[in-house]
XYZ file of C-alpha atoms in Angstrom:
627
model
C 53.871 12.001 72.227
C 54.475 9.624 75.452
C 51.065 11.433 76.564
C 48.923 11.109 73.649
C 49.391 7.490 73.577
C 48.686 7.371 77.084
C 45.107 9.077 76.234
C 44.723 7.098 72.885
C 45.490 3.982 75.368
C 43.318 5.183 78.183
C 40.304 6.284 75.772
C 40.187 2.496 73.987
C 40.274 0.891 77.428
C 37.408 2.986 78.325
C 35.808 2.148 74.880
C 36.195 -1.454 75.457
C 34.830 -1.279 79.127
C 31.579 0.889 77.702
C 31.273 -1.819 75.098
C 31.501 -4.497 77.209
C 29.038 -3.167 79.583
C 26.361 -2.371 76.362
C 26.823 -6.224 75.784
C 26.238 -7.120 79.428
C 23.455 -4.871 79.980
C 22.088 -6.283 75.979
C 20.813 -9.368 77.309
C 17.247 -9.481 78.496
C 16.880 -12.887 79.888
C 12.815 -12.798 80.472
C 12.742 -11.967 76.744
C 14.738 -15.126 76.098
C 12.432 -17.240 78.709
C 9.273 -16.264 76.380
C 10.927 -17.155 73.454
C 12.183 -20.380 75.094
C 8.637 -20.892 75.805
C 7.429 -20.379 72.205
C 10.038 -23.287 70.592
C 7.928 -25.585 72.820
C 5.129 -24.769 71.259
C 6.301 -24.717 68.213
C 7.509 -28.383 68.764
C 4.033 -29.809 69.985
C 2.127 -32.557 67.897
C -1.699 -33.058 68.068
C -4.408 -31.094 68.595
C -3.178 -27.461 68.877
C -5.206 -25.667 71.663
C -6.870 -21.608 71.370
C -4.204 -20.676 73.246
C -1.624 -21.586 70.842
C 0.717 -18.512 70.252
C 3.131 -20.176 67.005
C 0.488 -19.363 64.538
C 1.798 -21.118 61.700
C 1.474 -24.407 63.138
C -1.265 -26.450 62.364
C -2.707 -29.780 63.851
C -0.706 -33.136 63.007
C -0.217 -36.541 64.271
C -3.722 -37.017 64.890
C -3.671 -40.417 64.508
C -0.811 -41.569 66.250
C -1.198 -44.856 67.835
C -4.377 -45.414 66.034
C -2.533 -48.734 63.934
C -1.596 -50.349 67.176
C -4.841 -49.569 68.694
C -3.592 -46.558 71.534
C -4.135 -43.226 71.261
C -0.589 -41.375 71.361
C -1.467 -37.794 70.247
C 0.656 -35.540 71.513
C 3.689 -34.636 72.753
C 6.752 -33.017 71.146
C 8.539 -33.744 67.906
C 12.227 -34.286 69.022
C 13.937 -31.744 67.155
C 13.926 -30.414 63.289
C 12.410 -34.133 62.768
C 8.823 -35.413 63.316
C 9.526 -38.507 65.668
C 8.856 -38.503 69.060
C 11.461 -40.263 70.941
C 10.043 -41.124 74.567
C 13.583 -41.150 76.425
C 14.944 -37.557 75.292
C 11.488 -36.553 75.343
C 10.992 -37.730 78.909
C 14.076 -35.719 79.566
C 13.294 -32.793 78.394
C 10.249 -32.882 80.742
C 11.947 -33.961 83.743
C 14.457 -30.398 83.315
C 10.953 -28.430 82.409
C 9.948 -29.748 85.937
C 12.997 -29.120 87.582
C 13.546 -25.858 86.215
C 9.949 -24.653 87.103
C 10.090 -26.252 91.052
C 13.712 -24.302 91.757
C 12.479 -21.182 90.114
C 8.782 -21.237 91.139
C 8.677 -17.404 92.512
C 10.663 -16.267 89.735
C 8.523 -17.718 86.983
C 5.646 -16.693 88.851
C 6.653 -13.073 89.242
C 7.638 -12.917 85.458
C 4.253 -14.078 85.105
C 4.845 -17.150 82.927
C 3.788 -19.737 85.160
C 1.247 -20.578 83.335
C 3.335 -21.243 80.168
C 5.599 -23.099 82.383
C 2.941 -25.879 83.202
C 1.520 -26.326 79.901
C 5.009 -27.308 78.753
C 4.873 -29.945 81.115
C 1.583 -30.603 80.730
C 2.042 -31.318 77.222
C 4.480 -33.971 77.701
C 3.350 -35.890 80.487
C -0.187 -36.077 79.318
C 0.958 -37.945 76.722
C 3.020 -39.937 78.641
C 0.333 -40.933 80.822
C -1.490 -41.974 77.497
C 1.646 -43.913 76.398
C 1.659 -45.783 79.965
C -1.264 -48.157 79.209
C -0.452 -50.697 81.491
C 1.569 -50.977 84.590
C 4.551 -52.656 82.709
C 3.560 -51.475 79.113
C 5.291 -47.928 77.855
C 5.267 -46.847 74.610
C 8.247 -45.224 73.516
C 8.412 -43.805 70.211
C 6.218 -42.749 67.580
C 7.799 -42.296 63.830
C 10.899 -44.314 62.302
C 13.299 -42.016 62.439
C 14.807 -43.630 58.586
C 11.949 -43.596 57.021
C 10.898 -39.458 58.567
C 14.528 -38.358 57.364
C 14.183 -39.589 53.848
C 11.386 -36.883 53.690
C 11.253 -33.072 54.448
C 7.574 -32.105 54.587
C 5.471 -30.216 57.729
C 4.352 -31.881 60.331
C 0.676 -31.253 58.838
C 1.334 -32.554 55.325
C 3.611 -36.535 56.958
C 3.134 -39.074 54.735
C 5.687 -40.678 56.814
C 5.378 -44.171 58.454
C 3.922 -43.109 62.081
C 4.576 -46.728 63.696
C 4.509 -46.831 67.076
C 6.757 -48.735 69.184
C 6.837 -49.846 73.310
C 8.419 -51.564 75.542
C 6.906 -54.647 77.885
C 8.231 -56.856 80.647
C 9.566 -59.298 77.209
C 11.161 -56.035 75.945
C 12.155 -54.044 78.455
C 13.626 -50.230 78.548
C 15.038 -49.626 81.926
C 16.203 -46.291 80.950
C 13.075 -45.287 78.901
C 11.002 -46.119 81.959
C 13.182 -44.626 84.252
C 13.312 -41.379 82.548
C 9.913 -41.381 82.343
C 8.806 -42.187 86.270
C 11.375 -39.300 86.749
C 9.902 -37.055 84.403
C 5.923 -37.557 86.047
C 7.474 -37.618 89.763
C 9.249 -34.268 88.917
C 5.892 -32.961 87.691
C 4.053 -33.944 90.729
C 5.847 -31.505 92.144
C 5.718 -28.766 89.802
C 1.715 -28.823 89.475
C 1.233 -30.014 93.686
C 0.531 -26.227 94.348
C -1.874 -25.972 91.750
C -3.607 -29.196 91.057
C -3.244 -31.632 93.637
C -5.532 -34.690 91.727
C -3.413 -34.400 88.868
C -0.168 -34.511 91.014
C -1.520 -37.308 92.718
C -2.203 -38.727 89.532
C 1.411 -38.144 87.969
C 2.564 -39.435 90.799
C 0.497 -42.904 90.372
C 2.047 -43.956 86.913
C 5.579 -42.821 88.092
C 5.486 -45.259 90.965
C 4.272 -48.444 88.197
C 7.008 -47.142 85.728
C 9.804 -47.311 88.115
C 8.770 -50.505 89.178
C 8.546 -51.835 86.394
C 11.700 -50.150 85.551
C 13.690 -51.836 88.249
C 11.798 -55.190 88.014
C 12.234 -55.927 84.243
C 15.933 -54.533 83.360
C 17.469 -54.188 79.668
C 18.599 -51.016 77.394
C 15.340 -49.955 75.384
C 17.265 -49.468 72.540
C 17.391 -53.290 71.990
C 13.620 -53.204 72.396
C 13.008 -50.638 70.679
C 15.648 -50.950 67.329
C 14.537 -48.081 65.266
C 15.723 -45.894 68.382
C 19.435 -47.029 68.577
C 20.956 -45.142 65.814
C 19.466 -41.754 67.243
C 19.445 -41.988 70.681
C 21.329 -44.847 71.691
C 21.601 -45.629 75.531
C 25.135 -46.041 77.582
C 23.303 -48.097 80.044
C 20.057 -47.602 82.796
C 21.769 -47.540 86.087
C 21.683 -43.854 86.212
C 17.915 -43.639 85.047
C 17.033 -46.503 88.052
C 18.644 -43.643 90.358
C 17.543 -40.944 89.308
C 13.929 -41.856 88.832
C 14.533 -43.225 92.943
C 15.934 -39.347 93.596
C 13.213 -37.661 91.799
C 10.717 -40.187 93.779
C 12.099 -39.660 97.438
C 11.787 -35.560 96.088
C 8.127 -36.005 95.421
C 6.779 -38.373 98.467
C 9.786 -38.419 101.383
C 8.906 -42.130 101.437
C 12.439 -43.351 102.612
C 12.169 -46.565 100.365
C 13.398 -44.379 97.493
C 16.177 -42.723 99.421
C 17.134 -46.544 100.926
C 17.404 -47.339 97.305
C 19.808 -45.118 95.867
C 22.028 -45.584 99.030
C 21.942 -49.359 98.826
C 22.140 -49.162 95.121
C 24.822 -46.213 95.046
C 27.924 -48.571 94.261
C 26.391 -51.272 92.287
C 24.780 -48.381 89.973
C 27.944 -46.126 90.262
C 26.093 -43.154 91.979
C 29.205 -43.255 94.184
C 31.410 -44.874 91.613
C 30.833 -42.325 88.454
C 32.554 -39.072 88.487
C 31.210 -37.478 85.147
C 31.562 -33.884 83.146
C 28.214 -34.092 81.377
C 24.908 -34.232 82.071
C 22.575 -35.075 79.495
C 19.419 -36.636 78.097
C 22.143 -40.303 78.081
C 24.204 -39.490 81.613
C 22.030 -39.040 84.848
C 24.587 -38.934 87.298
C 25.578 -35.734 87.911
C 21.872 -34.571 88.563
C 21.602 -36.901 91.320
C 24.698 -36.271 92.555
C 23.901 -32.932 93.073
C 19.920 -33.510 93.679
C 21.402 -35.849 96.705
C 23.851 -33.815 98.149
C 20.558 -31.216 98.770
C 19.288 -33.957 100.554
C 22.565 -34.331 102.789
C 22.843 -30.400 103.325
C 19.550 -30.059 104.584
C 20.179 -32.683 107.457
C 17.899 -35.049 106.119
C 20.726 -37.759 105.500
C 20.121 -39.885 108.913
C 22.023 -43.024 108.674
C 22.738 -42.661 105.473
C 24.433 -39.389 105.676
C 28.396 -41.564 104.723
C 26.616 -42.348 101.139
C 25.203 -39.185 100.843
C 28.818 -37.532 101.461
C 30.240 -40.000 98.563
C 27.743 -38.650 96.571
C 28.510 -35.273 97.309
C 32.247 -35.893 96.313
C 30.812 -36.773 93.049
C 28.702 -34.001 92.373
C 31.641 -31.656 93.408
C 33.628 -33.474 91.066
C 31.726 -32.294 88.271
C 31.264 -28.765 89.440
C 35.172 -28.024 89.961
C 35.313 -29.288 86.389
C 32.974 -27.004 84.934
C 34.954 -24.334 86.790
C 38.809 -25.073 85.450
C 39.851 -26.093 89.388
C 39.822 -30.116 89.042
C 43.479 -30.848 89.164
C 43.638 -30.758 84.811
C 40.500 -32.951 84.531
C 38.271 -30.332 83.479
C 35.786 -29.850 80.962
C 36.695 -28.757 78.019
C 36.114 -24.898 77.232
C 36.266 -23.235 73.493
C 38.721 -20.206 73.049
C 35.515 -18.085 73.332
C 34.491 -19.954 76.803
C 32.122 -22.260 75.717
C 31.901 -25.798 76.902
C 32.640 -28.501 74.243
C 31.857 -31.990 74.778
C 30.796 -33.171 71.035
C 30.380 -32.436 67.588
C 26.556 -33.044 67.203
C 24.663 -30.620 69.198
C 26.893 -29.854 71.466
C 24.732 -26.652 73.129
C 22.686 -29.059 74.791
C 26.092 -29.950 76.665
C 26.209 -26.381 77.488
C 22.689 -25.131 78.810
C 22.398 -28.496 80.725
C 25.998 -27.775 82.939
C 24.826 -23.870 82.831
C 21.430 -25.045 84.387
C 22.894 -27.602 86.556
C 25.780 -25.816 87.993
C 23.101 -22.589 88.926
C 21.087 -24.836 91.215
C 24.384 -26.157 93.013
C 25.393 -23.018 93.656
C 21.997 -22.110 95.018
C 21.812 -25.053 97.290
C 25.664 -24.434 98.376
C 24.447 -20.798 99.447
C 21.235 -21.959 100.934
C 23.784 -24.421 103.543
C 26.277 -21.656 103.842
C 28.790 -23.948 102.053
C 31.969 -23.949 100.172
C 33.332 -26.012 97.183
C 36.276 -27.483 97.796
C 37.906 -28.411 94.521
C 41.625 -29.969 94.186
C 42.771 -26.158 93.066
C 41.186 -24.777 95.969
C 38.050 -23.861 97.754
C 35.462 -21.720 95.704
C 32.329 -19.851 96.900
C 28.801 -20.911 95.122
C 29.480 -17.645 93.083
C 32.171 -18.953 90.930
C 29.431 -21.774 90.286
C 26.798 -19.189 89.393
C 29.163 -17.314 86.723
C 30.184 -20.202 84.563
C 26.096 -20.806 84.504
C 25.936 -17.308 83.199
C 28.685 -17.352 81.518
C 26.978 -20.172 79.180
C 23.770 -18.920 78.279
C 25.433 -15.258 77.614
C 27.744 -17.134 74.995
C 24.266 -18.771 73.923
C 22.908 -14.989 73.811
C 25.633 -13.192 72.097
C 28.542 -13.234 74.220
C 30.822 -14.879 71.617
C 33.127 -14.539 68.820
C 30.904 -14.604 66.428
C 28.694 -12.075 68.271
C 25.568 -14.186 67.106
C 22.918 -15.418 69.395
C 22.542 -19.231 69.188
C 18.524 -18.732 70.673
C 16.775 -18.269 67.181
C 14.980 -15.375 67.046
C 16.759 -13.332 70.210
C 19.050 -10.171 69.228
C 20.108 -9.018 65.888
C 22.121 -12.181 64.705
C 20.756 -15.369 65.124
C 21.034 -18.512 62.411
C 18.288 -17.858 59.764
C 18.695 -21.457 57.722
C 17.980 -23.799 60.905
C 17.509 -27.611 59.962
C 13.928 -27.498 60.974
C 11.410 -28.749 58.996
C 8.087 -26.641 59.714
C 10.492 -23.948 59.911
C 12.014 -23.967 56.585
C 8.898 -24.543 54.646
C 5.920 -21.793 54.247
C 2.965 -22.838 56.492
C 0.020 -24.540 56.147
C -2.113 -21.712 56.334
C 0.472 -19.723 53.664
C 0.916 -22.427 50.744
C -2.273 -24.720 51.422
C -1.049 -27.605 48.919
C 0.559 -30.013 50.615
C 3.992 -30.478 50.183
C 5.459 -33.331 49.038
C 8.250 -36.017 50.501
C 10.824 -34.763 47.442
C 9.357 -31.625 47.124
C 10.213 -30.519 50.364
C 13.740 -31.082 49.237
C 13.613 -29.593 45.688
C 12.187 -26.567 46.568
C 12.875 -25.720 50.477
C 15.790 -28.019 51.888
C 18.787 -26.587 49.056
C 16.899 -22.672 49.335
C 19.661 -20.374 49.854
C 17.102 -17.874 51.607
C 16.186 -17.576 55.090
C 13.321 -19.871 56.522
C 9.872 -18.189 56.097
C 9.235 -19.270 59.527
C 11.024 -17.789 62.392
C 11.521 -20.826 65.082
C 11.478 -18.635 68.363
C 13.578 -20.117 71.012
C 15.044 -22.845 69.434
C 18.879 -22.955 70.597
C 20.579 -24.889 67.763
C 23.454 -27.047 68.142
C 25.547 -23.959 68.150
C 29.581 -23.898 66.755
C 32.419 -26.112 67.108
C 35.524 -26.389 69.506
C 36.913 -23.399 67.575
C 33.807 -20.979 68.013
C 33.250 -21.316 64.224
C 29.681 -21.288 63.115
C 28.186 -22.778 59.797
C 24.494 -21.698 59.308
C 23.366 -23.773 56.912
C 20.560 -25.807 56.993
C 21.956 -28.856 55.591
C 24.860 -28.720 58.775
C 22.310 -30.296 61.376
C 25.301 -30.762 63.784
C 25.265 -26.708 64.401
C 21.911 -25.758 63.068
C 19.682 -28.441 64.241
C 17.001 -27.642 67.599
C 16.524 -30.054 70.100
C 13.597 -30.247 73.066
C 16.568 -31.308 75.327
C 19.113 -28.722 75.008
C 16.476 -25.936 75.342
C 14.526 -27.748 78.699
C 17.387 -26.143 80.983
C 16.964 -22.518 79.489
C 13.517 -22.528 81.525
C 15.380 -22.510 84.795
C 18.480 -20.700 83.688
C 17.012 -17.894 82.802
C 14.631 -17.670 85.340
C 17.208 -17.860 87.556
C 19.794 -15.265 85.752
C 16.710 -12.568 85.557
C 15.939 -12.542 88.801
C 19.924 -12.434 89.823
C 20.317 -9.272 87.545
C 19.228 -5.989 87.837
C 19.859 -5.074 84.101
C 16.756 -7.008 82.852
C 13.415 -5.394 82.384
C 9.696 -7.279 82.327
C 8.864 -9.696 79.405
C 6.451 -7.501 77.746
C 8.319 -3.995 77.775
C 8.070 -1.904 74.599
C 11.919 -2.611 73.568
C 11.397 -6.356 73.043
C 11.295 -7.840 69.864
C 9.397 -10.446 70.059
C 6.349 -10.447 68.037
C 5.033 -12.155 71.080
C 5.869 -10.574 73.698
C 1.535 -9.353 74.714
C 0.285 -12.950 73.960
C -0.926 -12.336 77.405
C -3.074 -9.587 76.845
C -5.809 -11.612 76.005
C -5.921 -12.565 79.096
C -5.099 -9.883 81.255
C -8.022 -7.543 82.018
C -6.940 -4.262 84.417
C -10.543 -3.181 85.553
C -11.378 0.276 86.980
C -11.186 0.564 90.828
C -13.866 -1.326 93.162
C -16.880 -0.521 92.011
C -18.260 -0.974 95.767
C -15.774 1.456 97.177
C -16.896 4.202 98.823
C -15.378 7.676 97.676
C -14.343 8.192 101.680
C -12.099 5.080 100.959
C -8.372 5.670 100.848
C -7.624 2.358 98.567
C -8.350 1.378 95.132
C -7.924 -2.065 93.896
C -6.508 -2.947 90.073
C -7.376 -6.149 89.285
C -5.853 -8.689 86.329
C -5.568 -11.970 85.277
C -1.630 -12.916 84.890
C -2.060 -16.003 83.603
C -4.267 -18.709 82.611
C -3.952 -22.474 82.080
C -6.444 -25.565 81.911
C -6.274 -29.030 83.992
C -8.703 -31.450 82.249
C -11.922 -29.433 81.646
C -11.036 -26.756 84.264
C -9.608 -23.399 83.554
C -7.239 -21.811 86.169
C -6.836 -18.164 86.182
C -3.965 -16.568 88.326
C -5.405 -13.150 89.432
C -3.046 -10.096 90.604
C -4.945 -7.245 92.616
C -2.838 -4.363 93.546
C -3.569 -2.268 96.110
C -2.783 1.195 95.665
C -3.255 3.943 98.662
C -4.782 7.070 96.742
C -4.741 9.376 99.805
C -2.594 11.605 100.898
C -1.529 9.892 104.042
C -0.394 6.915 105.118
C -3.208 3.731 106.083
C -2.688 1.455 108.751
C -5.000 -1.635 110.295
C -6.661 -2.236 106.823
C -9.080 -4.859 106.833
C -10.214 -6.266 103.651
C -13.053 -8.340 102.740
C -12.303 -11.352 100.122
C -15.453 -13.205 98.882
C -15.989 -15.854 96.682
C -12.493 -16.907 96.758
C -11.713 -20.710 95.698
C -8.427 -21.298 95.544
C -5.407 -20.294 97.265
C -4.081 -16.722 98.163
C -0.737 -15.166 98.716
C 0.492 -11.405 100.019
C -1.804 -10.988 102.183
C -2.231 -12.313 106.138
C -5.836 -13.723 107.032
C -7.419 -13.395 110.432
C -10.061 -15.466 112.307
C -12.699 -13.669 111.103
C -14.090 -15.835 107.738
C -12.845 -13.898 104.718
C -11.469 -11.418 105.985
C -7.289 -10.675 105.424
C -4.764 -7.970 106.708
C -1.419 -6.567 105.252
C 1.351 -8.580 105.735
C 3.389 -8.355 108.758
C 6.191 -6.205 106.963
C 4.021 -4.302 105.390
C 1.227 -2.756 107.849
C 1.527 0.817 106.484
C 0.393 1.724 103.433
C 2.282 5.166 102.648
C 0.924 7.632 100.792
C 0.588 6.909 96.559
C 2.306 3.500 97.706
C 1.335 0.382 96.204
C 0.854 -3.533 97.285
C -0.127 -6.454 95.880
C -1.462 -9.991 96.376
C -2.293 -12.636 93.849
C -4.651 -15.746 94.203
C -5.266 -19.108 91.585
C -8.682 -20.385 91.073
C -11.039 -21.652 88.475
C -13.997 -18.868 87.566
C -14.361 -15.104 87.883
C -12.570 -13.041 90.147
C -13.296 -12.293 93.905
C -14.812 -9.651 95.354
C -12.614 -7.414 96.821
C -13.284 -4.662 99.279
C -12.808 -2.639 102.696
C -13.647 -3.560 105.826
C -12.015 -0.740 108.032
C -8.710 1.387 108.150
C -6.736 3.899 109.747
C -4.920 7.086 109.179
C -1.512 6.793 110.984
């Protein structure tokens, strides 16, 4: 009997390992990436471009700003709401940024670069619009009383859209700060790919922070219709971190000067926080300064830069249980809890921000030393992953909190557009109280599926209400689902369980919205048959900077022989734009393999890929060898 129970004991521990490893190896973080990708659209107010992949969205806001006499279409609606708040807004853009400049390669290699800059693009062309002079911002657009007495689709508002800004009278020190950051982060994020714009972005975030600094006061008394939404705990950490974000985007020393001679007055050095958050700055620059001190480039201001750092580790050890009993606070199922309302966007903004720690911690070869003892980056790196898999699935409840992403997700999100048939489904327009009577109370699942929105998720007990009238749980929000971009960027490329975005077990009704663009063409029509090589060309991924289109081309190279090429020369003409895999020589258009890879075995394959405006190069052989 003693050994039966043994094997009945032994066979459920092996069950429960083989399930646990079915639930690891279930999540399929470029899947969630795309669909992070799609709530963005989703959320976007104006004129809806070709390229628009949420299909039952329609055009809205078109005259925003017109009463005042500015144009302010577009941008995002803030959540299941139609208002566009400028400072979580502007946050949500800054993390977009952030999350696309750490995780450049991997976004690029997923192929979903392109997706990654229009969701910038989308916010901080409007912002730009909203910046009409040097110390004039607007800051919202909507009253967010008025918009919640109704529940109607962004196509059918009847809705006050008033639009409100702040001046040098009324000033917004945190509204302007956030902004500057959010344009100075995307300066960086579009530098390789459109320098004028970049330059451009980088332009109105030098006025805004100016004006920031120069005029000080909480927008929220400027702008009144704001403060019982998103009310602001102060602007010190804003000034800061729109200085970080600056030094980041121009190594003009002025910036870093300022948040050293600034750091106690502003409590950069003072603050030791466990959030981070569309309200509380500090631990981003905390941790976006001690980068700065790890790479050498402190100088004589390397003491600050340390106090900073003891900051920054501060909130990290928290996040990982090993700050002496001041640690966040974790649900029994492992998630962090912070508050009632939408707490997720507590979660995914540690998750993203402890990730890039531990990636610059790696990068310097460095430890955290926390008051319960030293950790390696790694530690940092699982409770990153260990948040967006509790997002994914990894829970009690088993449900994934990213709408639309595994078999359970919440069906009854407190989303307008989403709970109400579309535009192009019911073409009546639907009414202030009719949106209530008939779609609000409906005890059936939205007809529209909001891909990628991450809700507000359960409370500190891991229980889960969804039901659209609980907004606290079931409610989306641009600035909890900004970090996903990076996270999972970063957690695909750091697992080897995840497959491409478009593979045939996804289910995401989205998941070829590229195809359109991609075009695999027949080999070189110019090669000779005595060649060894064929080229496959394709266009990845597209995007458009003012009246440009930008096309990011992949060729591979595959060696059809049966032995292996060496010294292959290649000819590139009528290339415009910048190239990468491949090593050029002094001859004019004319490139090599790379240095570690100057054999081309047999049936082996290598690639290059190349951004530029137009039609593809021409591609072909110059000369070879058989080794």
């Amino acid at each position: 009997m003693r050994s039966l129970n043994f094997g009945i004991c032994i066979f459920l521990v092996c069950l429960l390992v083989f399930k646990a490893a079915v639930a690891e190896a279930y999540f399929n973080y470029d899947d969630a990436l795309d669909k992070t990708f799609l709530f963005f659209e989703a959320q976007r107010s104006g004129k809806l471009p070709a390229t628009q992949r949420v299909k039952w969205r329609g055009d809205s806001g078109l005259k925003d700003g017109f009463l005042q006499g500015v144009n302010l279409v577009g941008g995002y609606y803030d959540a299941g709401d139609h208002v566009k708040f400028g400072l979580p807004m502007a946050f949500t853009v800054t993390m977009l940024a952030w999350g696309t400049i750490e995780y450049r390669k991997e976004i690029t290699d997923l192929n979903q670069m392109g997706h990654a800059l229009w969701a910038i693009r989308w916010g901080t062309d409007y912002f730009m619009k909203a910046h009409t002079q040097p110390n004039v911002l607007w800051g919202q657009v909507g009253d967010g009383d008025s918009d919640h007495y109704c529940w109607e689709r962004a196509e059918d508002m009847t809705t006050p859209r008033e639009a409100f800004k702040i001046d040098q009278n009324h000033p917004g020190s945190d509204l302007a700060g956030e902004t500057a950051a959010a344009l100075a982060a995307a300066a960086i994020a579009f530098k390789p790919y459109n320098s004028s714009y970049s330059n451009l972005l980088l332009v109105h975030a030098k006025q805004l922070f100016t004006f920031a600094d120069r005029f000080r006061g909480l927008y929220d008394d400027s702008i009144k219709s704001a403060h019982q939404f998103y009310t602001s705990s102060g602007y010190s950490d804003e000034l800061l971190w729109a200085a970080t974000w600056l030094y980041r985007a121009t190594n003009e020393e002025y910036y870093l000067k300022y948040v050293v001679d600034n750091a106690v007055y502003m409590g950069g050095t003072g603050w030791a926080v466990k959030e981070f958050s569309w309200d509380n700055k500090y631990a981003g620059v905390q941790i976006l300064l001690s980068k700065v001190l790890m790479e050498g480039k402190g100088g004589a201001y390397t003491s600050t830069l340390k106090k900073y750092q003891a900051k920054a580790d501060y909130f990290a050890c928290a996040c990982v249980q090993k700050n002496a009993g001041y640690n966040v606070q974790l649900t029994p199922g492992g998630l962090m809890y912070v508050r009632e309302w939408n707490n997720m966007q507590y979660a995914s903004a540690a998750a993203f921000l402890t990730a890039v720690y531990s990636d610059y911690l790696s990068a310097a070869n460095a430890k955290l030393t926390c008051p319960d003892g030293q950790i390696q980056p790694l530690e940092l790196f699982n409770f990153a992953k260990s948040q967006a898999d509790y997002i994914l699935g990894k829970n009690p409840k088993s449900m994934s909190y990213l709408v639309g992403f595994g078999p359970k997700y919440p069906v009854h999100i407190h989303h307008r557009g989403a709970s109400i048939p579309s535009v192009y489904t019911v073409h009546s327009a639907v009414g202030c109280v009719q949106g209530f009577e008939s779609w609000y109370y409906r005890p059936q699942p939205n007809p529209n599926v909001l891909y990628g929105a991450l809700v507000g998720g359960p409370d500190q007990n891991d229980n889960f209400s969804d039901d659209r009238p609980n907004y606290e749980e079931t409610e989306p929000t641009l600035s909890g689902s900004a970090p996903l971009l990076g996270l999972f960027s970063k957690l695909h490329a750091s697992s080897s369980k995840t497959k491409g975005p478009y593979h045939k077990e996804s289910s995401s009704p989205y998941q070829t919205s590229l195809s359109s663009y991609e075009e695999t063409a027949a080999p070189n029509a110019n090669s000779d048959a005595e060649v060894p090589v064929e080229f496959l060309h394709s266009i990845t991924t597209t995007w458009t900077v003012g009246e440009t289109t930008y096309y990011r081309h992949r060729v591979i190279i595959r060696n059809k022989s049966q032995k292996p090429v060496t010294n292959l020369k290649l000819s590139i003409e009528n290339l415009s734009g910048s190239l990468w895999g491949l090593s050029p020589t002094q001859e004019k258009n004319t490139y090599e393999l790379p240095q570690w890879q100057k054999v081309l075995k047999a049936g082996s394959e290598c690639k290059f890929v190349y951004v530029q405006g137009g039609p593809q190069a021409k591609v072909s052989v110059l000369g070879y060898k058989y080794n």
